Structures are given as C-alpha cells and as structure tokens.
Short mmCIF file of C-alpha atoms in Angstrom, two decimals:
data_model
loop_
_atom_site.label_atom_id
_atom_site.label_comp_id
_atom_site.label_asym_id
_atom_site.label_seq_id
_atom_site.Cartn_x
_atom_site.Cartn_y
_atom_site.Cartn_z
CA MET A 25 22.62 -0.62 21.54
CA PRO A 26 21.39 -2.23 18.27
CA ARG A 27 17.68 -1.97 17.60
CA THR A 28 15.50 -4.99 16.87
CA SER A 29 15.18 -3.97 13.24
CA ASP A 30 18.98 -3.77 12.81
CA ARG A 31 19.06 -7.56 13.06
CA TRP A 32 16.56 -8.21 10.27
CA THR A 33 17.96 -9.79 7.14
CA ASN A 34 14.78 -9.51 5.04
CA LEU A 35 11.11 -8.55 5.18
CA HIS A 36 10.14 -12.00 6.42
CA ASP A 37 12.03 -11.15 9.63
CA ALA A 38 9.99 -7.94 9.88
CA ARG A 39 6.75 -9.91 9.55
CA ALA A 40 7.84 -12.38 12.25
CA ALA A 41 8.75 -9.50 14.56
CA ALA A 42 5.36 -7.87 13.95
CA ARG A 43 3.59 -11.13 14.69
CA ALA A 44 5.40 -11.36 18.02
CA ALA A 45 4.70 -7.73 18.90
CA LEU A 46 0.98 -7.60 18.13
CA PRO A 47 -2.08 -9.31 19.59
CA ARG A 48 -3.42 -11.89 17.18
CA MET A 49 -6.52 -9.87 16.33
CA VAL A 50 -4.40 -6.87 15.29
CA PHE A 51 -1.80 -8.91 13.40
CA ASP A 52 -4.52 -10.77 11.51
CA PHE A 53 -6.20 -7.45 10.65
CA VAL A 54 -2.94 -6.40 8.97
CA ASP A 55 -1.93 -9.76 7.53
CA GLY A 56 -5.23 -11.28 6.47
CA GLY A 57 -7.23 -11.27 3.25
CA ALA A 58 -10.78 -11.94 2.13
CA GLY A 59 -12.48 -15.32 1.93
CA ASP A 60 -10.05 -18.22 1.60
CA GLU A 61 -7.23 -15.71 0.99
CA VAL A 62 -6.53 -17.22 -2.42
CA SER A 63 -5.70 -13.85 -3.97
CA ALA A 64 -3.64 -12.70 -0.99
CA ARG A 65 -1.45 -15.80 -1.32
CA ALA A 66 -1.34 -15.55 -5.12
CA ASN A 67 0.04 -12.02 -4.90
CA LEU A 68 3.04 -13.48 -3.07
CA SER A 69 3.57 -16.69 -5.02
CA ALA A 70 3.17 -15.18 -8.49
CA TYR A 71 6.41 -13.24 -8.22
CA ALA A 72 8.31 -16.52 -7.84
CA ASP A 73 6.93 -17.57 -11.23
CA VAL A 74 8.56 -14.65 -13.02
CA ARG A 75 12.15 -15.59 -13.87
CA PHE A 76 15.12 -13.44 -14.83
CA ALA A 77 17.25 -13.59 -17.98
CA PRO A 78 20.47 -11.94 -16.74
CA ARG A 79 23.05 -10.24 -18.96
CA VAL A 80 26.76 -10.69 -18.30
CA LEU A 81 29.88 -8.55 -18.73
CA VAL A 82 27.92 -5.38 -18.08
CA ASP A 83 29.41 -2.46 -16.12
CA VAL A 84 27.23 -2.11 -13.04
CA SER A 85 29.71 -0.18 -10.92
CA GLU A 86 27.34 2.80 -10.83
CA LEU A 87 23.65 2.08 -10.36
CA ARG A 88 20.76 4.47 -10.91
CA LEU A 89 17.59 3.76 -8.93
CA GLU A 90 16.01 7.20 -9.29
CA THR A 91 12.73 7.68 -11.12
CA THR A 92 9.85 10.15 -11.33
CA VAL A 93 6.28 9.03 -10.65
CA LEU A 94 3.19 11.27 -10.88
CA GLY A 95 5.54 14.22 -11.11
CA THR A 96 7.32 13.22 -7.88
CA PRO A 97 11.08 12.51 -8.03
CA LEU A 98 11.93 9.35 -6.09
CA SER A 99 15.31 8.04 -4.98
CA VAL A 100 14.01 4.48 -5.22
CA PRO A 101 11.00 3.08 -7.15
CA VAL A 102 9.20 2.02 -3.97
CA VAL A 103 6.41 4.14 -2.43
CA LEU A 104 4.72 3.57 0.91
CA GLY A 105 1.13 2.77 -0.05
CA PRO A 106 -2.03 3.66 1.88
CA THR A 107 -3.10 1.56 4.85
CA GLY A 108 -5.97 2.25 7.22
CA MET A 109 -5.66 3.11 10.92
CA PRO A 110 -1.94 2.30 11.37
CA ALA A 111 -2.10 3.54 14.97
CA LEU A 112 -3.50 0.09 15.72
CA VAL A 113 0.03 -1.27 15.31
CA HIS A 114 2.11 1.66 16.63
CA PRO A 115 1.24 5.10 18.04
CA SER A 116 3.55 6.97 15.63
CA ALA A 117 1.40 5.65 12.75
CA GLU A 118 1.64 7.90 9.65
CA LEU A 119 4.03 10.27 11.42
CA GLY A 120 6.73 7.64 11.80
CA ALA A 121 6.10 6.04 8.43
CA ALA A 122 6.21 9.34 6.54
CA ALA A 123 9.43 10.35 8.29
CA ALA A 124 11.02 7.04 7.27
CA ALA A 125 9.83 7.41 3.68
CA TYR A 126 11.25 10.90 3.39
CA GLU A 127 14.52 9.78 4.95
CA HIS A 128 14.83 7.34 2.06
CA GLY A 129 13.81 9.85 -0.59
CA THR A 130 10.45 8.38 -1.48
CA ALA A 131 6.77 9.31 -1.19
CA PHE A 132 4.32 8.43 1.53
CA THR A 133 0.64 7.79 0.71
CA MET A 134 -1.97 8.62 3.33
CA SER A 135 -5.17 6.62 3.56
CA THR A 136 -8.63 8.12 3.81
CA THR A 137 -8.88 6.05 7.00
CA SER A 138 -5.66 7.49 8.41
CA SER A 139 -5.00 7.82 12.12
CA PHE A 140 -3.55 11.33 11.73
CA SER A 141 -4.59 14.14 9.39
CA ALA A 142 -2.59 15.31 6.40
CA ALA A 143 -1.89 18.58 8.21
CA GLU A 144 -0.44 16.66 11.17
CA VAL A 145 1.76 14.57 8.89
CA VAL A 146 3.24 17.51 6.98
CA LYS A 147 3.86 19.36 10.24
CA HIS A 148 5.80 16.37 11.56
CA ALA A 149 7.71 15.33 8.42
CA ASP A 150 8.59 17.25 5.28
CA GLY A 151 8.52 15.29 2.02
CA PRO A 152 6.39 14.14 -0.93
CA LEU A 153 2.89 13.27 0.28
CA TRP A 154 0.26 11.43 -1.77
CA PHE A 155 -3.33 10.90 -0.68
CA GLN A 156 -5.69 7.95 -1.21
CA LEU A 157 -9.41 8.62 -1.63
CA TYR A 158 -12.66 6.66 -1.64
CA ALA A 159 -15.70 7.93 -3.56
CA TRP A 160 -18.28 8.26 -0.79
CA LYS A 161 -22.00 8.72 -1.22
CA ASP A 162 -21.64 12.11 0.46
CA ARG A 163 -19.96 14.22 -2.21
CA ALA A 164 -19.82 17.28 0.01
CA LEU A 165 -17.78 15.38 2.59
CA THR A 166 -15.61 13.89 -0.17
CA ALA A 167 -14.95 17.37 -1.52
CA GLU A 168 -13.91 18.54 1.96
CA VAL A 169 -11.45 15.67 2.28
CA ILE A 170 -9.99 16.43 -1.16
CA ALA A 171 -9.61 20.10 -0.20
CA GLN A 172 -7.92 19.13 3.07
CA ALA A 173 -5.37 16.98 1.24
CA ARG A 174 -4.73 19.69 -1.34
CA GLU A 175 -4.25 22.37 1.32
CA ALA A 176 -1.76 20.14 3.14
CA GLY A 177 0.33 19.97 -0.04
CA ALA A 178 -0.38 16.44 -1.26
CA ARG A 179 1.10 16.05 -4.74
CA ALA A 180 -1.08 13.27 -6.12
CA LEU A 181 -4.44 11.65 -5.45
CA LEU A 182 -4.97 7.87 -5.61
CA PHE A 183 -8.66 7.12 -6.20
CA THR A 184 -9.47 3.61 -4.92
CA VAL A 185 -12.15 2.00 -7.10
CA ASP A 186 -12.42 -1.61 -5.87
CA THR A 187 -14.55 -0.99 -2.77
CA PRO A 188 -18.26 -0.71 -3.64
CA THR A 189 -18.60 -2.82 -0.49
CA ALA A 190 -16.23 -4.53 1.94
CA GLY A 191 -14.68 -7.92 1.35
CA ILE A 192 -15.49 -10.63 3.90
CA ARG A 193 -12.33 -11.00 5.98
CA GLU A 194 -12.89 -14.09 8.05
CA ARG A 195 -9.88 -13.73 10.31
CA ASP A 196 -11.34 -10.44 11.54
CA LEU A 197 -14.77 -11.99 12.06
CA ARG A 198 -13.33 -14.85 14.10
CA ASN A 199 -11.17 -12.51 16.15
CA GLY A 200 -13.92 -9.99 16.84
CA MET A 201 -11.96 -7.36 14.90
CA THR A 202 -15.12 -5.67 13.74
CA VAL A 203 -16.50 -2.16 14.09
CA PRO A 204 -17.10 -1.86 16.96
CA PRO A 205 -14.75 -4.62 18.24
CA LYS A 206 -16.25 -7.66 19.95
CA VAL A 207 -14.36 -8.42 23.13
CA ASN A 208 -14.21 -12.09 24.13
CA MET A 209 -12.10 -14.11 26.52
CA ARG A 210 -9.62 -15.16 23.83
CA ASN A 211 -8.75 -11.72 22.54
CA ALA A 212 -8.79 -10.27 26.07
CA LEU A 213 -6.17 -12.81 27.12
CA ASP A 214 -4.24 -12.17 23.93
CA VAL A 215 -4.05 -8.45 24.66
CA ALA A 216 -3.01 -9.25 28.24
CA GLY A 217 -0.12 -11.21 26.77
CA HIS A 218 1.01 -8.18 24.76
CA LEU A 219 1.24 -5.51 27.43
CA GLY A 220 3.90 -3.61 25.48
CA TRP A 221 1.48 -3.16 22.61
CA ALA A 222 -1.36 -2.23 25.00
CA TRP A 223 0.76 0.44 26.69
CA ARG A 224 1.87 1.91 23.35
CA PHE A 225 -1.69 1.89 22.03
CA ARG A 226 -2.86 3.93 25.01
CA GLN A 227 -0.17 6.52 24.26
CA GLY A 228 -1.30 7.07 20.69
CA PRO A 229 -4.42 8.37 18.94
CA GLY A 230 -6.22 5.03 19.33
CA ILE A 231 -9.19 4.36 17.08
CA ARG A 232 -9.27 7.72 15.34
CA LEU A 233 -9.91 8.83 11.78
CA GLY A 234 -7.55 11.76 11.53
CA THR A 235 -8.53 12.65 7.99
CA ILE A 236 -12.10 13.55 8.90
CA SER A 237 -11.92 14.08 12.66
CA GLY A 238 -12.08 17.83 12.22
CA LEU A 239 -14.84 17.90 9.62
CA GLY A 240 -17.71 17.29 12.01
CA ALA A 241 -18.75 14.09 10.23
CA VAL A 242 -18.21 11.74 13.19
CA PRO A 243 -16.97 11.93 16.76
CA LYS A 244 -13.23 12.47 16.91
CA THR A 245 -12.48 9.15 18.60
CA GLY A 246 -14.04 5.88 19.60
CA ALA A 247 -15.20 2.68 17.98
CA LEU A 248 -18.84 3.75 17.87
CA GLY A 249 -17.92 6.93 16.02
CA VAL A 250 -15.92 4.94 13.52
CA ALA A 251 -18.81 2.50 13.12
CA GLY A 252 -21.22 5.30 12.31
CA TRP A 253 -18.83 6.83 9.81
CA PHE A 254 -18.40 3.61 7.86
CA GLY A 255 -21.90 4.06 6.49
CA HIS A 256 -20.44 6.86 4.37
CA LEU A 257 -17.56 4.78 3.07
CA PHE A 258 -19.07 2.29 0.65
CA ASN A 259 -20.77 3.57 -2.48
CA ARG A 260 -22.45 0.90 -4.58
CA ASN A 261 -23.49 3.61 -7.06
CA GLN A 262 -19.95 4.64 -7.98
CA THR A 263 -19.25 4.95 -11.73
CA TRP A 264 -16.66 6.45 -14.06
CA ASP A 265 -18.48 9.76 -13.56
CA ASP A 266 -16.97 9.81 -10.06
CA LEU A 267 -13.49 9.83 -11.58
CA GLU A 268 -14.33 12.83 -13.73
CA TRP A 269 -15.83 14.69 -10.76
CA ILE A 270 -12.83 13.88 -8.53
CA GLN A 271 -10.42 15.16 -11.17
CA GLU A 272 -12.35 18.41 -11.34
CA GLN A 273 -12.21 18.76 -7.56
CA TRP A 274 -8.54 17.86 -7.27
CA GLY A 275 -6.96 19.75 -10.15
CA GLY A 276 -3.77 17.66 -10.09
CA PRO A 277 -2.57 14.18 -11.06
CA VAL A 278 -5.04 11.40 -10.23
CA ALA A 279 -4.18 7.69 -10.25
CA VAL A 280 -6.95 5.09 -10.43
CA LYS A 281 -6.13 2.40 -7.86
CA GLY A 282 -7.69 -1.03 -8.30
CA VAL A 283 -7.39 -1.53 -12.06
CA MET A 284 -6.98 -5.20 -13.04
CA THR A 285 -8.02 -5.36 -16.71
CA PRO A 286 -6.80 -3.78 -19.95
CA ALA A 287 -10.29 -2.44 -20.69
CA ASP A 288 -10.47 -0.55 -17.40
CA ALA A 289 -6.93 0.75 -17.92
CA ARG A 290 -7.87 2.15 -21.32
CA ARG A 291 -11.02 3.76 -19.90
CA ALA A 292 -9.03 5.41 -17.12
CA HIS A 293 -6.61 6.79 -19.70
CA GLU A 294 -9.42 8.07 -21.92
CA LEU A 295 -10.83 9.98 -18.94
CA GLY A 296 -7.49 11.62 -18.23
CA ALA A 297 -6.04 9.56 -15.38
CA ALA A 298 -2.36 10.31 -14.86
CA ALA A 299 -1.75 6.72 -13.73
CA VAL A 300 -3.39 3.43 -12.87
CA VAL A 301 -2.42 1.21 -9.96
CA VAL A 302 -2.71 -2.48 -10.72
CA SER A 303 -4.13 -3.60 -7.38
CA ASN A 304 -6.50 -6.17 -5.89
CA HIS A 305 -6.45 -4.41 -2.51
CA GLY A 306 -3.91 -6.89 -1.20
CA GLY A 307 -6.42 -9.71 -1.65
CA ARG A 308 -8.69 -8.04 0.91
CA GLN A 309 -11.67 -7.39 -1.37
CA LEU A 310 -12.66 -9.89 -4.11
CA ASP A 311 -11.06 -13.25 -3.38
CA GLY A 312 -10.23 -15.34 -6.43
CA VAL A 313 -9.04 -12.46 -8.59
CA GLN A 314 -5.67 -12.99 -10.24
CA ALA A 315 -2.42 -11.83 -8.71
CA THR A 316 -1.47 -8.26 -9.53
CA VAL A 317 1.82 -9.18 -11.20
CA GLU A 318 -0.13 -11.55 -13.46
CA ALA A 319 -2.47 -8.72 -14.48
CA LEU A 320 0.36 -6.22 -14.95
CA PRO A 321 1.55 -7.09 -18.51
CA GLY A 322 -1.94 -6.78 -19.99
CA VAL A 323 -2.48 -3.38 -18.38
CA VAL A 324 0.95 -2.16 -19.50
CA ASP A 325 0.28 -3.28 -23.08
CA ALA A 326 -3.12 -1.57 -23.08
CA LEU A 327 -1.46 1.74 -22.17
CA ALA A 328 1.57 1.40 -24.45
CA GLY A 329 2.32 4.66 -26.23
CA THR A 330 0.25 6.75 -23.79
CA SER A 331 1.36 9.10 -21.03
CA THR A 332 -0.61 7.19 -18.38
CA GLU A 333 1.81 5.63 -15.91
CA VAL A 334 1.39 2.14 -14.46
CA LEU A 335 2.04 1.35 -10.81
CA ILE A 336 1.46 -1.89 -8.93
CA ASP A 337 0.94 -3.08 -5.37
CA GLY A 338 0.38 -6.43 -3.69
CA GLY A 339 2.81 -9.20 -2.80
CA VAL A 340 6.12 -7.31 -2.94
CA ARG A 341 8.43 -8.79 -0.31
CA ARG A 342 11.81 -8.69 -2.04
CA GLY A 343 13.87 -6.19 -3.99
CA ALA A 344 13.82 -8.78 -6.78
CA ASP A 345 10.02 -8.44 -6.84
CA VAL A 346 10.40 -4.72 -7.42
CA VAL A 347 12.81 -5.32 -10.30
CA LYS A 348 10.47 -7.89 -11.86
CA ALA A 349 7.54 -5.46 -11.69
CA LEU A 350 9.60 -2.72 -13.32
CA ALA A 351 10.80 -5.11 -16.03
CA LEU A 352 7.15 -5.93 -16.76
CA GLY A 353 6.43 -2.25 -17.28
CA ALA A 354 5.52 -0.73 -13.91
CA ARG A 355 6.99 2.68 -13.13
CA ALA A 356 7.16 1.90 -9.41
CA VAL A 357 5.63 -0.34 -6.74
CA LEU A 358 3.61 0.51 -3.64
CA ILE A 359 4.00 -1.49 -0.45
CA GLY A 360 1.44 -1.70 2.35
CA ARG A 361 1.77 -4.66 4.70
CA PRO A 362 5.60 -4.57 4.71
CA TRP A 363 5.81 -1.08 6.17
CA LEU A 364 3.11 -1.95 8.71
CA TYR A 365 5.20 -4.96 9.78
CA GLY A 366 8.19 -2.67 10.29
CA LEU A 367 6.11 -0.07 12.12
CA ALA A 368 4.56 -2.65 14.45
CA ALA A 369 7.90 -4.11 15.46
CA ASP A 370 10.08 -1.00 15.73
CA GLY A 371 8.18 2.17 14.89
CA ARG A 372 9.80 4.60 12.46
CA HIS A 373 13.07 2.66 12.66
CA GLY A 374 11.28 -0.50 11.56
CA VAL A 375 9.80 1.22 8.51
CA SER A 376 13.23 2.59 7.68
CA ALA A 377 14.69 -0.91 7.99
CA VAL A 378 12.09 -2.27 5.55
CA LEU A 379 13.01 0.38 2.98
CA ARG A 380 16.73 -0.13 3.58
CA LEU A 381 16.45 -3.89 3.08
CA LEU A 382 14.38 -3.52 -0.09
CA THR A 383 16.76 -0.93 -1.52
CA GLY A 384 19.76 -3.13 -0.83
CA GLU A 385 18.08 -6.08 -2.52
CA ILE A 386 17.14 -3.94 -5.54
CA ARG A 387 20.75 -2.86 -5.93
CA ASN A 388 22.03 -6.43 -5.61
CA THR A 389 19.45 -7.72 -8.11
CA LEU A 390 20.34 -5.04 -10.66
CA GLU A 391 24.06 -5.82 -10.34
CA LEU A 392 23.51 -9.55 -10.85
CA LEU A 393 20.97 -8.94 -13.63
CA GLY A 394 23.36 -6.78 -15.60
CA CYS A 395 21.25 -3.60 -15.54
CA ALA A 396 22.72 -0.36 -14.23
CA ASP A 397 19.61 1.82 -14.50
CA VAL A 398 16.02 1.01 -13.51
CA ALA A 399 14.90 3.05 -16.53
CA ASP A 400 16.47 0.40 -18.80
CA LEU A 401 14.47 -2.50 -17.36
CA ASP A 402 12.12 -4.19 -19.79
CA ARG A 403 10.88 -7.70 -20.58
CA SER A 404 14.13 -8.63 -22.28
CA PHE A 405 15.52 -9.07 -18.75
CA LEU A 406 12.93 -11.78 -18.08
CA ALA A 407 12.61 -15.35 -19.28
CA ARG A 408 9.85 -15.63 -21.87
CA THR A 409 7.69 -18.01 -19.85
CA CYS A 410 6.44 -18.49 -16.31
CA PRO A 411 7.60 -22.06 -15.56
CA HIS A 412 4.94 -22.79 -12.92
CA ARG A 413 1.97 -21.31 -14.79
CA GLY A 414 1.91 -23.69 -17.72
CA GLY A 415 4.37 -21.67 -19.78
CA GLY A 416 2.28 -18.50 -19.90
CA ASP A 417 3.97 -15.98 -22.19
CA LEU A 418 5.25 -12.82 -20.50
CA GLY A 419 5.96 -10.93 -23.68
#
C-alpha cells in the first residue's frame, strides 16, 4: 500500500500534510517565526528573486551531485540541520531523521535541545553525524555536552551564535506553547481533534532533552525540568572568546552558525573556523534581518581565497533553491523545517520523501541549467540582477 509521502509532489505537500497531522500549537511551533515573521517570509521569497542564466547544448547525461563539507563526503549538497525537540512532531524524532539522512548519503545535525542523545542516535543509525552547540553560561556543562558529542563520533560542531536571548515568537505565546505549556480550552480541543498525534506522542520520549538528560543538569523528563534548564541556555555575555574556547574543547572542525555579515565572516575565519553558516535562525530570532540568500554573496566574497567554507540555511523549499545557493557560493545547504514537515506527516519515510523530492529537483534543475557537476556552479549561471529587488547586483 502506498504511503502518504509517496503521493507528495513537492515540499509544499509535505507542509500541508504536517499541518493536517499536528495540533495547531505544535505546527505553529515548527512553522512560525519571531515578531511579524518578516524575516521568516523573506527567507522564502528571496529565492524567487534569484534568476537563472541557463546554458544550452551542454552534455548533462551524467550528473555529479557529490561534494565534501567539513570533511564529510555527501552524496547530495543538502544536510539535515538542527531542530529542537523533534519528538513533539513524531516519536522517532532524531532516530528516524538520521536514518533517512544516511539512507540518502548525507549528514544529520543534532540539536543541543535534541529529544534523543547522540549515543542513542548512533546506536540506531550509522552515518555522518554533526552536532549543534549553544554557548551556555555554565562552561562545565557545555564541556560535558561537547565531550558527549565527540565520544559519540560526531564529525563536526556547529556553534550557534545568534541566541544571546530568545526571539519573541507570538504564535507560541498565543497558543500557550511556552515552557511549561499553558493549557487552555482551545488547545485542549485541538489536541482532542488530533488523537493520532496524541497517541504517537505518548509512545515517544515526550518533552525530553536527550542531550543532557544523563548529565544530572535537569530532570530527565517533564516540562518543569525543561523550564528550569532553559536558564542555562541563553548567555548574554557570549563573545568571540567562546569560539576560541569551544575550538579548544572540540579539537575538530567548528562551523559558526548565525553569521550574516562579511565582517563577522572574516572574524570567524581569523579565529580558525572551518566554516560559517549564513543563518538567521529561520527568522525565529531577530525579525527584520535580511534573508539568508541575500546575505550570502557578501559573506562568500569576504571569505574568497580562504579555506573557510560557507553553508546556508533558511527558506530552502525547492531543489532550484539549493542550486541557486550553490551558484552564489555556498558549499551546501541545511534544511530544518522541511524535514520536520516530513517527519510529522510520515515519520522516517516522510523525511526520506523530502530528501528524495529535493534531490530529484536538483537533478532536473542542473539538467535544464546546463551544468553537469555541482562543483562547477558559480554566479555565471545566474542573471546579473534580482528583478524584484530593484536590480540589486548579484555579482
């Protein structure tokens, strides 16, 4: 019997399926952004403003999508990015997502606020694991988390730098999706209308922080335990010194995630970062910041001639978006919401469907663009202006 995800034609279908499968408060937690969600929407719309300049009469009978990022060989330049507490959408959480990523020959990135631990993920699925880290006030606890990721075999560390405090996400406030949650008649009825989700949620780890559940920092489960732990999360005193300290603790490739300006990209390079991730946290932190694909060319130019790689996340919903990002100079893209949509609607199979659809669209875009190898993509494959942004020069 065909699965739900077998009928999807694109990632918009995956989002619609997730919306139907999840209570509103959970879907909005995944889908929403900060403030008026200007930046969250801009991440999506900005890709439409980047136009192709296709080449014709090019042999594209054999395509090459493989690349290497942070020392990790990938079959496709799409990595599953870090997202917090994915067990809210499906009990398989990181276990299912990692298995799908490895099936498609790409890396999976665990979040500090994961539902399962790194050790649990690697026991369940064997493949390239990356780990995302926040710089907490408690350096001893941070060091323990770094050690845990290293011992589990994580190949790269993504240090998130855009969270000195939390963005104000108004959908969550309205829905009572806070820590701890605020139960009201509306969301109680909403959950009652999604009994499939409620049953699956009870089968999984629930509200659990798998990364630190065994470190004695907070209770292993429960909203109140999570609430107490969040006091450790935000560090308004974080500086570039934290990057240097984290690199010393890690001893492997570190990517700085949340870089949006050329100046910060150069500073990260000067301090030895292996990569930067052009990211505005999916529009979930500072609202009003520019779209990531708009910031990408400036960051790429700032790092031209260096060994520091450039990655990007935010707003990728099509294989064509991936190709545009690579043509602008990114080595690969990270996706967050899309794999959560797939997970919510059809577990591991849904995540696999998202990757399959993106890969198929990348291949089709390359064939029509006249480019047989992702390594050959550059700005010559793009029109020189963004038609809807007042003719802003891309090159």
